[in-house]
CSV table of C-alpha atoms in Angstrom, one decimal:
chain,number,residue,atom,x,y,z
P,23,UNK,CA,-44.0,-72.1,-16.8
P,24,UNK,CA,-45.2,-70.8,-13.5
P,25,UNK,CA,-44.8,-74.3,-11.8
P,26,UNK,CA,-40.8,-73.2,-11.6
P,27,UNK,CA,-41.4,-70.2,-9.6
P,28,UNK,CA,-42.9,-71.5,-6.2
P,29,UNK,CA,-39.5,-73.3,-5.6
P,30,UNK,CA,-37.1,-70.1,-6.3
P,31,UNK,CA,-40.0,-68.4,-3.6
P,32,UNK,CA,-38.4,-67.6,0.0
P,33,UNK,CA,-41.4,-68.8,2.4
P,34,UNK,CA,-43.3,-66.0,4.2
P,35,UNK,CA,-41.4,-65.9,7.3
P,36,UNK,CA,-39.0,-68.6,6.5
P,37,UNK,CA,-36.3,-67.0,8.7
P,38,UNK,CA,-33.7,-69.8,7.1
P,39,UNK,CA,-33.9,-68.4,3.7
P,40,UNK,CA,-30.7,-66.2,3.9
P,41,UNK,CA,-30.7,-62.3,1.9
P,42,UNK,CA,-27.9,-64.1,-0.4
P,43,UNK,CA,-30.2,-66.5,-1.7
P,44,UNK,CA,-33.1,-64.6,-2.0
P,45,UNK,CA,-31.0,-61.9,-3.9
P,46,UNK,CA,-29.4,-64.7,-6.3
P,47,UNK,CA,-32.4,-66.5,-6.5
P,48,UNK,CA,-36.1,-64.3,-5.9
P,49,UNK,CA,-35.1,-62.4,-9.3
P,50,UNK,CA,-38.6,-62.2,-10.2
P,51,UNK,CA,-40.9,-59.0,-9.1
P,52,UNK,CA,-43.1,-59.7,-6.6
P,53,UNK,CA,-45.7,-57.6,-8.6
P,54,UNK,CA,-45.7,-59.9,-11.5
P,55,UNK,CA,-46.0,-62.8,-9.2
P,56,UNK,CA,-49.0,-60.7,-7.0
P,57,UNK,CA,-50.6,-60.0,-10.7
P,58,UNK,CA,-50.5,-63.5,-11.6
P,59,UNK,CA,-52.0,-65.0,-8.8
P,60,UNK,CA,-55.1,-61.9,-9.4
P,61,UNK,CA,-55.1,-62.9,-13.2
P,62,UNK,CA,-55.3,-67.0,-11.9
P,63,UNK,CA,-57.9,-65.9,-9.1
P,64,UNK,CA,-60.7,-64.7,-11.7
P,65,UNK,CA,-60.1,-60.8,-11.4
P,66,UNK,CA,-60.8,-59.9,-14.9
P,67,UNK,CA,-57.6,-58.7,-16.8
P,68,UNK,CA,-57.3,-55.4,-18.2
P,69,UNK,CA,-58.4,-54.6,-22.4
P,70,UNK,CA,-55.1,-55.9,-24.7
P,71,UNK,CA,-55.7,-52.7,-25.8
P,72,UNK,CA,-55.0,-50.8,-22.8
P,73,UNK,CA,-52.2,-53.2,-21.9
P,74,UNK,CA,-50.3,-52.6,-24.9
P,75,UNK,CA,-50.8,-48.9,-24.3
P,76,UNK,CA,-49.3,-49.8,-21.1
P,77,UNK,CA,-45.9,-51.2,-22.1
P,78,UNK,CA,-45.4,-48.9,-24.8
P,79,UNK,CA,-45.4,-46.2,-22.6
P,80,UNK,CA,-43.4,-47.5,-20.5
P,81,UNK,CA,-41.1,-48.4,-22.7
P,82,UNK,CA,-40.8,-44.5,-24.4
P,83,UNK,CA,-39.7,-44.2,-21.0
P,84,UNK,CA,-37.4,-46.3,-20.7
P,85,UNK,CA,-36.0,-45.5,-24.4
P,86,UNK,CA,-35.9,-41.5,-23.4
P,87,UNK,CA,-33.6,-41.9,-20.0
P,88,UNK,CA,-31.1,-44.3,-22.1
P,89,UNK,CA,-30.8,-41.8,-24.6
P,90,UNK,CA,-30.8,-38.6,-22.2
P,91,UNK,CA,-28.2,-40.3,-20.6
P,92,UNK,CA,-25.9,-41.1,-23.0
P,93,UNK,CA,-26.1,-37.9,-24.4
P,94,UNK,CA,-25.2,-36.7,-20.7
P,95,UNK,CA,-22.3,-38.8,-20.2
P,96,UNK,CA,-21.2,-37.8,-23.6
P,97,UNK,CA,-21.5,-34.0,-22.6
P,98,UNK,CA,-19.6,-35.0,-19.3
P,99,UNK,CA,-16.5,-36.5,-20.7
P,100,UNK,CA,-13.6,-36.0,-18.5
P,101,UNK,CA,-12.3,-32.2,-18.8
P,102,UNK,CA,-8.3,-33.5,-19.7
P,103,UNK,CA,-9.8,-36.0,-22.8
P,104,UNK,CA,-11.8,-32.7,-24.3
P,105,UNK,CA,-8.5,-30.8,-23.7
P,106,UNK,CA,-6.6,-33.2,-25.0
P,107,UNK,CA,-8.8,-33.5,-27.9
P,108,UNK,CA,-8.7,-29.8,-28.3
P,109,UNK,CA,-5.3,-29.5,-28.2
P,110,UNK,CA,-4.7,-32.8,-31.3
P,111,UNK,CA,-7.2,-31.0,-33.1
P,112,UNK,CA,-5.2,-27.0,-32.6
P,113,UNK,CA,-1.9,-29.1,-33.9
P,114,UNK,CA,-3.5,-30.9,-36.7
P,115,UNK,CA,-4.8,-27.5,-38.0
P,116,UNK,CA,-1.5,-25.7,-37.5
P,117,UNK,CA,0.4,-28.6,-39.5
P,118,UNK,CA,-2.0,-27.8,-42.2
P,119,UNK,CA,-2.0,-24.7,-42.3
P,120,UNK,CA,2.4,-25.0,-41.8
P,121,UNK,CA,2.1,-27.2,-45.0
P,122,UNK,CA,-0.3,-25.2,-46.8
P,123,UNK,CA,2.3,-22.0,-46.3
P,124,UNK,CA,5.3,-24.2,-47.4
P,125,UNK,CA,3.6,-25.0,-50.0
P,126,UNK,CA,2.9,-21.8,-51.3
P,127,UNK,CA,6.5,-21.1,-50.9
P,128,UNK,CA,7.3,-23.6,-53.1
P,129,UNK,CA,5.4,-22.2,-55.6
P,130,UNK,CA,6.4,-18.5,-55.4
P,131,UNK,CA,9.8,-19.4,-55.0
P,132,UNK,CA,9.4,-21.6,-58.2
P,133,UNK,CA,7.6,-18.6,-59.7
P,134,UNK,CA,10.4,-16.5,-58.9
P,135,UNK,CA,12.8,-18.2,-60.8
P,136,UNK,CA,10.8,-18.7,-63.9
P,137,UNK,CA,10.6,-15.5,-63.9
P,138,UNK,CA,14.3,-14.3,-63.3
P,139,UNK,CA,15.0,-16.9,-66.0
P,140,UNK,CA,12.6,-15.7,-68.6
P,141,UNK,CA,14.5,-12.1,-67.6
P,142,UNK,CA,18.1,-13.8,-68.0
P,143,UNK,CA,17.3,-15.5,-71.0
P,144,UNK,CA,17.3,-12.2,-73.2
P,145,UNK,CA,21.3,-11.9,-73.4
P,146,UNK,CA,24.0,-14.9,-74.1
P,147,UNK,CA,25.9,-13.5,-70.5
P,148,UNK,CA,22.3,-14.1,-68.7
P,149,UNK,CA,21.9,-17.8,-70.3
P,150,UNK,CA,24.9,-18.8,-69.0
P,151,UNK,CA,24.5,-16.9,-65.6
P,152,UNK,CA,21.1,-19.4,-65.5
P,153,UNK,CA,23.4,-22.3,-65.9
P,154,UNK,CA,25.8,-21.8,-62.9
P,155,UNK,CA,23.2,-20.4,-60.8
P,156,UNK,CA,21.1,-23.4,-61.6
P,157,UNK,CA,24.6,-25.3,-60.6
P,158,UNK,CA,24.7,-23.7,-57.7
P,159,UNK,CA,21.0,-24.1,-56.6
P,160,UNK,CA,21.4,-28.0,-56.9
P,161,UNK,CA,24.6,-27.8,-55.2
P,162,UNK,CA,22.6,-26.0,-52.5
P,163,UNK,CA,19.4,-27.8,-52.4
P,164,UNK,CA,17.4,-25.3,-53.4
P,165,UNK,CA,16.0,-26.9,-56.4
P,166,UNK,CA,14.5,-30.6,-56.9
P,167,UNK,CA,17.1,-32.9,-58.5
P,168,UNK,CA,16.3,-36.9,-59.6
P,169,UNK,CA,18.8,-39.2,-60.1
P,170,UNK,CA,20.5,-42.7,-59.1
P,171,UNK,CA,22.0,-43.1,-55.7
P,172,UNK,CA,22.1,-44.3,-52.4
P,173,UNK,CA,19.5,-45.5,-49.6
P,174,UNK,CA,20.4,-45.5,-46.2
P,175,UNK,CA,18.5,-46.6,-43.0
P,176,UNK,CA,19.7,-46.1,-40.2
P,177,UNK,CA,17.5,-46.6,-37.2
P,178,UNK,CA,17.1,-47.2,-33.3
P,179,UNK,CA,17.6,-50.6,-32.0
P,180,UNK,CA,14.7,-52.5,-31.6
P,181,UNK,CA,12.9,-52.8,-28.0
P,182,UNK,CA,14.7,-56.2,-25.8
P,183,UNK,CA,12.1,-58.8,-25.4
P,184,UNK,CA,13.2,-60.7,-22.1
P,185,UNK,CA,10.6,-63.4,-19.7
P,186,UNK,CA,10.6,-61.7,-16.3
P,187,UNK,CA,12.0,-63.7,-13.5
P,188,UNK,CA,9.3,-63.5,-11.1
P,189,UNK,CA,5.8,-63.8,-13.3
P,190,UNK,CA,7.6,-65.4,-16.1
P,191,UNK,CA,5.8,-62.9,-18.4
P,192,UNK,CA,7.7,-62.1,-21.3
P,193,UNK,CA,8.7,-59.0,-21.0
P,194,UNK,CA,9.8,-56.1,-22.9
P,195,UNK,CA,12.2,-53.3,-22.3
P,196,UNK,CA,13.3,-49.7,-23.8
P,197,UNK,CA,16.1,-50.5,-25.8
P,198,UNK,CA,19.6,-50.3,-24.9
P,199,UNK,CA,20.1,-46.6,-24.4
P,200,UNK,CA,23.7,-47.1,-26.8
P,201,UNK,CA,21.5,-48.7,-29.1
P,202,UNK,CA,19.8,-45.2,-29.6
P,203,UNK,CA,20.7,-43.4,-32.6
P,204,UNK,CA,21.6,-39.9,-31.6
P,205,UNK,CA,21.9,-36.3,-33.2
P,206,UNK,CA,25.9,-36.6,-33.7
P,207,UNK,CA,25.6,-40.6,-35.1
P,208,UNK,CA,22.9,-39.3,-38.1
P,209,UNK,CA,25.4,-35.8,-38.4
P,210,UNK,CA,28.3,-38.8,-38.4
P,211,UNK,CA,26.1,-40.6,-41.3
P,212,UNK,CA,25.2,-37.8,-43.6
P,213,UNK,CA,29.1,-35.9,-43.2
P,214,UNK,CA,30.4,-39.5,-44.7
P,215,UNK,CA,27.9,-39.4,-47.6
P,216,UNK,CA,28.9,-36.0,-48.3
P,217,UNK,CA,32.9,-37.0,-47.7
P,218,UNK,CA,32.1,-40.2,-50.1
P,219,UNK,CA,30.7,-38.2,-53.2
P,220,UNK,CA,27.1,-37.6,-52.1
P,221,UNK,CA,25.6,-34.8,-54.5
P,222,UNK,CA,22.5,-34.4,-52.4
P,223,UNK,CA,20.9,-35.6,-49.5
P,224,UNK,CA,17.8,-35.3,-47.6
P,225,UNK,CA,16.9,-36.8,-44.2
P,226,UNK,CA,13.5,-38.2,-43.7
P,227,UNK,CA,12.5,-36.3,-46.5
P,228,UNK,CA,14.3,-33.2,-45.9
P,229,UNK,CA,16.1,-31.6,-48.1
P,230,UNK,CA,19.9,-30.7,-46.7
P,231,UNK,CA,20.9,-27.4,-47.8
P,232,UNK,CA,25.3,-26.0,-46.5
P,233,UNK,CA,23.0,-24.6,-43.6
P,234,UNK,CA,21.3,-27.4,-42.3
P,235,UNK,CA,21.2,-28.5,-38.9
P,236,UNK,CA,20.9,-31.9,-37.3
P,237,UNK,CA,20.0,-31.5,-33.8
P,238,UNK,CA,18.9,-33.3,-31.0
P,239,UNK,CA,15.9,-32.1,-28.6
P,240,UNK,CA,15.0,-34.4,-25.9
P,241,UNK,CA,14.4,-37.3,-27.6
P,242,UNK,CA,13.9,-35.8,-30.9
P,243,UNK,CA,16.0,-35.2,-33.4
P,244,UNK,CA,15.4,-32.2,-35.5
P,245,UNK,CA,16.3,-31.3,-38.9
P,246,UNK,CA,16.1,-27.5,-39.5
P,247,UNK,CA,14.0,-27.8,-36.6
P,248,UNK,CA,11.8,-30.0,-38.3
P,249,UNK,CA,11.3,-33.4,-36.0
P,250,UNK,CA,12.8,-36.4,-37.6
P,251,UNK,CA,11.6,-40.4,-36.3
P,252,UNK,CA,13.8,-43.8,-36.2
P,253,UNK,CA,14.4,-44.5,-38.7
P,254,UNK,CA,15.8,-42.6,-40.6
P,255,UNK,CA,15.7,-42.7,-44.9
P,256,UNK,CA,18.6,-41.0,-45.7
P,257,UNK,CA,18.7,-40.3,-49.9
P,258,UNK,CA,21.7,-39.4,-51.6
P,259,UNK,CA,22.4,-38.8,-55.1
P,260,UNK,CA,25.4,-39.4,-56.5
P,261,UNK,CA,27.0,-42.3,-58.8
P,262,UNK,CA,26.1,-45.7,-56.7
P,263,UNK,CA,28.6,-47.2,-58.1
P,264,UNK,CA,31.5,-45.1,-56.7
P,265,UNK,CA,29.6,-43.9,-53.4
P,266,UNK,CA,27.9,-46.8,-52.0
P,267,UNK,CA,31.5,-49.0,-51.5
P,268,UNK,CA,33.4,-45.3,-50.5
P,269,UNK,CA,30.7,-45.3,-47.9
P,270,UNK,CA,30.8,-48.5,-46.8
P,271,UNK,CA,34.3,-48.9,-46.4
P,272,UNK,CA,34.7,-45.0,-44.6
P,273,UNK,CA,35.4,-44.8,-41.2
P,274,UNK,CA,31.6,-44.2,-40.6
P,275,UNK,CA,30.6,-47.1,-42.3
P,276,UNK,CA,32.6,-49.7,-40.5
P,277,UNK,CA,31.4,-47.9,-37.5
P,278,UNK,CA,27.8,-48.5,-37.8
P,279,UNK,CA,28.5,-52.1,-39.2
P,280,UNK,CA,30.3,-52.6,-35.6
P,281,UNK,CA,27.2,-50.9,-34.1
P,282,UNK,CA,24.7,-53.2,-35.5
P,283,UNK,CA,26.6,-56.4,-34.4
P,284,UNK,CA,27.2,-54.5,-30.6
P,285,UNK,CA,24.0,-52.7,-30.1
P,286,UNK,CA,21.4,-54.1,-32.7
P,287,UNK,CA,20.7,-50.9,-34.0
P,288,UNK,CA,19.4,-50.7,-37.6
P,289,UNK,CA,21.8,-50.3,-41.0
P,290,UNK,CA,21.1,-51.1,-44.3
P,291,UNK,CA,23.0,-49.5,-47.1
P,292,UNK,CA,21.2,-49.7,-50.8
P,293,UNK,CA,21.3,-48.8,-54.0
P,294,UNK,CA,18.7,-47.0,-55.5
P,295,UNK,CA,17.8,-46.4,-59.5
P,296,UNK,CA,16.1,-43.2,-59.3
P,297,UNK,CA,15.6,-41.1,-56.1
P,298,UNK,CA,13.3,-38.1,-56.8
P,299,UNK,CA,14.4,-35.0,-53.8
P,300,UNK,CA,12.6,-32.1,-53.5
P,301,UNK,CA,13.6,-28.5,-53.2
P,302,UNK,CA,14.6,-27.6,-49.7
P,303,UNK,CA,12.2,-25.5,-48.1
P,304,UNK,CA,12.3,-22.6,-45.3
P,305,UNK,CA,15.5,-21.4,-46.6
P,306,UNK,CA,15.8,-17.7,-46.1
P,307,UNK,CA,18.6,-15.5,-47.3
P,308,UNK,CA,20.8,-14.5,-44.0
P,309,UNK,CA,23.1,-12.1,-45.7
P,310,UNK,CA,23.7,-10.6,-48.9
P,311,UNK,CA,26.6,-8.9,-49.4
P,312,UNK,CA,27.0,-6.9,-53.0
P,313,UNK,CA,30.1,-8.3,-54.6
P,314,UNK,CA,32.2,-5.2,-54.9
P,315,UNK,CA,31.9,-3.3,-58.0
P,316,UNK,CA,35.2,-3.8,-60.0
P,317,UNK,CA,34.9,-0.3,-61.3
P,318,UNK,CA,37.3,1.9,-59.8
P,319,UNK,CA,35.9,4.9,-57.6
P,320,UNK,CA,37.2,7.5,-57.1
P,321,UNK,CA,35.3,8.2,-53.5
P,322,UNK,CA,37.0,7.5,-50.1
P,323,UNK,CA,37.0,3.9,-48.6
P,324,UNK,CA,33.1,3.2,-47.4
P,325,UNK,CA,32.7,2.3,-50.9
P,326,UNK,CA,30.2,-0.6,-51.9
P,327,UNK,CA,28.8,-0.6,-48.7
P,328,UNK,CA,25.1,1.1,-47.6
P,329,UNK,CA,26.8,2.7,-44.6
P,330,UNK,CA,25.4,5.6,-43.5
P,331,UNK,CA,27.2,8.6,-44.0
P,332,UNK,CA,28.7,10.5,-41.0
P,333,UNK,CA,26.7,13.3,-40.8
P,334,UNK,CA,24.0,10.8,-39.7
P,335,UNK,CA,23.9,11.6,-35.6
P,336,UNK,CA,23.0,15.4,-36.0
P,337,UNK,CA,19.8,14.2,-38.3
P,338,UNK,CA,18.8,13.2,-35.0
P,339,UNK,CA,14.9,14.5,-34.6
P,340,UNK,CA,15.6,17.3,-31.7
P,341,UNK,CA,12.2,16.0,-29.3
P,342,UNK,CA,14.5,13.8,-27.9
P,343,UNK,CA,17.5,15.7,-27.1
P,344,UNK,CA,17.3,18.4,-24.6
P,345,UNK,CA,16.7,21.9,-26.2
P,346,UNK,CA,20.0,24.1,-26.9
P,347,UNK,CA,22.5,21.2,-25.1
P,348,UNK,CA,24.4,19.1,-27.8
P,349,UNK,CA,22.8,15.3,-27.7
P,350,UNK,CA,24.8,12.7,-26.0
P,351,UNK,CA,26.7,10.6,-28.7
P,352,UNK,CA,26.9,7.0,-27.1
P,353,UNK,CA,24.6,6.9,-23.9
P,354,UNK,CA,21.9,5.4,-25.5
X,2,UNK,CA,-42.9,-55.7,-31.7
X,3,UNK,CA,-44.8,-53.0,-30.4
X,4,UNK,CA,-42.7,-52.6,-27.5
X,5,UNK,CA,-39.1,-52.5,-30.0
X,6,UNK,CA,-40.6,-49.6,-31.5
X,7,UNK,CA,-41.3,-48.3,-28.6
X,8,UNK,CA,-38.1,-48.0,-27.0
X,9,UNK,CA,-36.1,-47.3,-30.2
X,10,UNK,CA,-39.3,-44.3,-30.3
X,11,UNK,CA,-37.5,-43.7,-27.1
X,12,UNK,CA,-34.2,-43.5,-27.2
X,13,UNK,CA,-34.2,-41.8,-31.0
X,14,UNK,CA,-36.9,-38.9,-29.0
X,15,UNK,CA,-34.2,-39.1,-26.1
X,16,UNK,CA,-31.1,-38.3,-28.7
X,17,UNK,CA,-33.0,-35.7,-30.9
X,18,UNK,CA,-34.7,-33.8,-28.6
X,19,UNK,CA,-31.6,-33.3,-26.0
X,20,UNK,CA,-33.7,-32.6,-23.2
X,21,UNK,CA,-32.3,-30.6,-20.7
X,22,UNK,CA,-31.6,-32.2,-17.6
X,23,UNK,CA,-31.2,-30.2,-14.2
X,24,UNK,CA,-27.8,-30.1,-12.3
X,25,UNK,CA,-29.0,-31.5,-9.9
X,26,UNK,CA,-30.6,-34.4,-11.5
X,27,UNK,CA,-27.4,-35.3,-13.2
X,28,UNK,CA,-26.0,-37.5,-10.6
X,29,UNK,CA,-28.7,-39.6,-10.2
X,30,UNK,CA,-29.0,-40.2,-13.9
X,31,UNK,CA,-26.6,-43.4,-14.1
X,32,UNK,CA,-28.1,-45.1,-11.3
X,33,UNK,CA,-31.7,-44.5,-12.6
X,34,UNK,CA,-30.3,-46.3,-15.7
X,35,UNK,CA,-29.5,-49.2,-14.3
X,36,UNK,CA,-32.9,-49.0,-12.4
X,37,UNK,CA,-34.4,-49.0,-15.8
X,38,UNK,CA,-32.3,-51.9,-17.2
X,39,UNK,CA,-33.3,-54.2,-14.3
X,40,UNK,CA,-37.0,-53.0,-14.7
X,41,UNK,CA,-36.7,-54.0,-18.5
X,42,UNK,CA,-34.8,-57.2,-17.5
X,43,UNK,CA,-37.5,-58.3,-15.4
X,44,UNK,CA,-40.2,-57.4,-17.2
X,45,UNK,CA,-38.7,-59.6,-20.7
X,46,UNK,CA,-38.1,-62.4,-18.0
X,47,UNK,CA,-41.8,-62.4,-16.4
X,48,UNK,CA,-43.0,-62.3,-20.2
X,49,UNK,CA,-40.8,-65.5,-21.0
X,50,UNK,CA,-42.4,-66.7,-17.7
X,51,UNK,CA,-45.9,-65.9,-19.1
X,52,UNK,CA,-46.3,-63.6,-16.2
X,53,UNK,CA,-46.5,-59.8,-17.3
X,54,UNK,CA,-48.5,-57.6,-16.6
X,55,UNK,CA,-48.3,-53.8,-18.5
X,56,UNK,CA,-49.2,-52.1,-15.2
X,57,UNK,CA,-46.7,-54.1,-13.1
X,58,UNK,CA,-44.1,-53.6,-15.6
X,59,UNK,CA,-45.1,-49.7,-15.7
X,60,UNK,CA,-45.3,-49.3,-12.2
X,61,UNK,CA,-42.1,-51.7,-11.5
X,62,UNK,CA,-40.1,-48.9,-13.9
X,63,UNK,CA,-41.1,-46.2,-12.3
X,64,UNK,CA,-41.1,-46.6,-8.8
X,65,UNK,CA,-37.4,-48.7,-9.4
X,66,UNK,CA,-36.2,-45.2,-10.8
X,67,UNK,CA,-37.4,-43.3,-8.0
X,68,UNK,CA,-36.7,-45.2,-5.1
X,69,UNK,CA,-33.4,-45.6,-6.6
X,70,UNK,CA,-32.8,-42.2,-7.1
X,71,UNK,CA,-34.2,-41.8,-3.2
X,72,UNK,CA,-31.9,-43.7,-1.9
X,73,UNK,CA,-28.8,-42.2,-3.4
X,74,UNK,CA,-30.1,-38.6,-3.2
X,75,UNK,CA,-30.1,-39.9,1.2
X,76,UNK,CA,-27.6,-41.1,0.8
X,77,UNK,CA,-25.2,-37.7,-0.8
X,78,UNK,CA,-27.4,-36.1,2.2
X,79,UNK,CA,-26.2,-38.1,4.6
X,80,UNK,CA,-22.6,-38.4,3.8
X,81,UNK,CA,-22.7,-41.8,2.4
X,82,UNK,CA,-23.7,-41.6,-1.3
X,83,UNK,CA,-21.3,-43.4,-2.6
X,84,UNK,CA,-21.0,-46.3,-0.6
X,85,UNK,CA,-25.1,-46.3,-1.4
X,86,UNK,CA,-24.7,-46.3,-5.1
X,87,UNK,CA,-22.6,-48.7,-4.4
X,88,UNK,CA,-25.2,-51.0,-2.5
X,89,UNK,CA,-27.6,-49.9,-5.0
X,90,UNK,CA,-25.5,-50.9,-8.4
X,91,UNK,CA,-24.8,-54.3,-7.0
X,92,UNK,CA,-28.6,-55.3,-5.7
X,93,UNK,CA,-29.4,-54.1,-9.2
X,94,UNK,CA,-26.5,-56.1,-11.0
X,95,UNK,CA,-27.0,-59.2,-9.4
X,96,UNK,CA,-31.1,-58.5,-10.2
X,97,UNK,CA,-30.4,-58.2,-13.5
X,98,UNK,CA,-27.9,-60.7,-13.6
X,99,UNK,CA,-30.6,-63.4,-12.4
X,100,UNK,CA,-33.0,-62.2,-14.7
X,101,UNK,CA,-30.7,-62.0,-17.6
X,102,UNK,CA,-29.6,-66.1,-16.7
X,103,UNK,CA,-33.3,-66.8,-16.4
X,104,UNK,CA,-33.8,-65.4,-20.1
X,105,UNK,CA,-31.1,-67.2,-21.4
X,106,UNK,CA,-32.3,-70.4,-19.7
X,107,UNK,CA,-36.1,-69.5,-21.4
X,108,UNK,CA,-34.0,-68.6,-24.9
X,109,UNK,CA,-31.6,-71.4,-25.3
X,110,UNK,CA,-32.6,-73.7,-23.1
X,111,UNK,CA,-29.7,-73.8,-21.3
């Protein structure tokens, strides 16, 4: 084995050896070379004991800096990735706890109307009050309704694969910016469902209530200002036989079929057996107005109404008018 | 076998005990790493040669570490650290490089 070593050697003084080739090439320590030539010499070598001792040592040491140092580099990561890392983990623990709350809407809310049933279900007049308010609760998406329907995708066209003229790379581009489905073509989609017979609809998943809102925020589009990605499931209810050729043949239908063969965006209009949609949540009651009472009052015309009776400005707590002047009626 | 335990004995005490290093010790961390790796590299190569030696090896380590460390500490001292990790990472490399060839020449004959 040593015989190969001699030859990799740069000469003492051999001027002609250049520092390339001695790099590339004198790879071996000098010291095990030195402590070789000792051993080979006669100088007695050192106990196998003591040797092993030796390496083991050296070796701890070895093992301990690799390991102090990767658990320093770990503690240095760059400050943006631990941000970054903090901030994924802040929104993943707000989305839970988001869907945790909805839940528990859900469940009050389902709570709520087992209850105001059970109440109802005392006289005949509240059994049938159930029945048109349950109506009006599917009409409104405000409870969970099953049935056969419609599935429609409707989605962004796909990116444009093209080779690029000067590398010959194959390349591939953003999509065609008309080939982006936008906030008015999905309003466009979901209005013609409704216009062909749709019963109910949800988006992605979301539940379409009379107040809902598709809307468009940068890039995104929102649904009750919950973001919606390409593409889109839209699930409608309603008799399949009668809605998916009314919706086909609309106006909004033929559009997208032109739209697909123009701007390769994505269309596909199918029947479905049973679509399950859940009750819309995040629903809140804007106003309520009491129906007014068909018994006739005598009183003068603020009837029905909680407004405030006109003696009201005088009940005005005194600290903040002046003392002894009249308060000011309307320059607050 | 001995030395395998050894260093996994090392880099297992290294990961539990989370030794604090000084501040300014830190930056010379990495480049006594690679110190390290080309002591190691050298030291499996002269055993493939059949010419280790513990106190070599030992000594090899430590004074690799150092010196490197030396150098680059100069060097941040004198305005040029960077260029002289630089210097220093690709002595080491090719180092290990050569060494790491040799072993692979001893291993698979090849």
């Amino acid at each position: 084995m040593t015989r190969r070593q001699p030859k990799h050697r740069p000469k003492l003084g051999g001027m002609a050896v250049s520092l390339l080739n001695e790099l590339l090439n004198g790879t071996v320590d000098q010291g095990y070379l030195k402590a070789a030539e000792r051993r080979a010499a006669g100088t007695p070598a050192p106990h196998r004991r003591r040797r092993q001792a030796g390496i083991a040592v050296g070796l701890v040491l070895v093992g301990l800096l690799f390991g102090v140092a990767f658990r320093q580099t770990r503690a240095r990561a760059p400050e943006s990735e631990r941000a970054k890392l903090a901030l994924i983990h802040d929104i993943e623990q707000r989305t839970r706890t988001s869907d945790e709350l909805e839940r528990r809407v859900g469940d009050l809310a389902a709570q709520v109307a087992r209850e105001r049933d059970a109440a109802l279900a005392a006289s005949s007049e509240g059994n049938r009050e159930v029945a048109a308010l349950r109506a009006a609760e599917r009409r409104d998406g405000l409870a969970p309704v099953r049935g056969p329907g419609v599935l429609v995708t409707v989605g962004d066209a796909q990116p444009r694969q093209q080779t690029d003229p000067v590398s010959g790379q194959p390349l591939i581009l953003p999509p065609d910016e008309n080939g982006r489905i936008s906030d008015r073509d999905l309003q466009a989609v979901v209005n013609g469902l409704w216009a062909a017979g749709g019963e109910a609809i949800s988006v992605d998943g979301r539940r379409l209530t009379p107040t809902s809102t598709i809307r468009e925020a940068g890039n995104a589009i929102l649904v009750d200002f919950f973001p919606v990605t390409s593409p889109y499931q839209v699930e409608v209810i309603g008799h399949p036989d009668l809605l998916l050729p009314r919706f086909v043949d609309s106006r909004v239908g033929q559009q997208f079929q032109t739209y697909v063969g123009a701007y390769q965006i994505e269309f596909d209009v199918r029947r479905a057996d049973v679509i399950t949609l859940s009750a819309a949540t995040g629903t809140d009651l804007k106003y309520a107005f009491s129906l007014p009472v068909p018994t006739p009052t005598p009183a003068s015309g603020a009837s029905g109404t909680a407004a405030p009776t006109p003696t009201a400005p005088t009940g005005r707590p005194p600290a903040v008018s002046t003392p002894g002047m009249p308060s000011p009626g309307g320059t607050r | 076998m001995i030395p395998a335990v050894a260093l996994i004995a090392g880099v297992v005490l290294g990961l539990v005990l989370e030794p604090q290093v000084p501040v300014w010790l830190q930056p010379y961390l990495p480049i006594a790493v690679v110190a390290a790796l080309d002591a190691v590299f050298g030291g499996i190569r002269a055993r493939l040669d059949g010419l280790f030696d513990a106190k070599v090896f030992v000594v090899s380590f430590t004074s690799n570490v150092l010196v490197a460390a030396l150098i680059v500490f100069l060097g941040d001292h004198l305005g040029v650290g960077a260029q002289l990790s630089t210097g220093v990472v690709v002595v080491l490399g090719i180092r290990i490089f050569g060494n790491a060839a040799a072993i692979r020449r001893h291993l698979f004959r090849a």
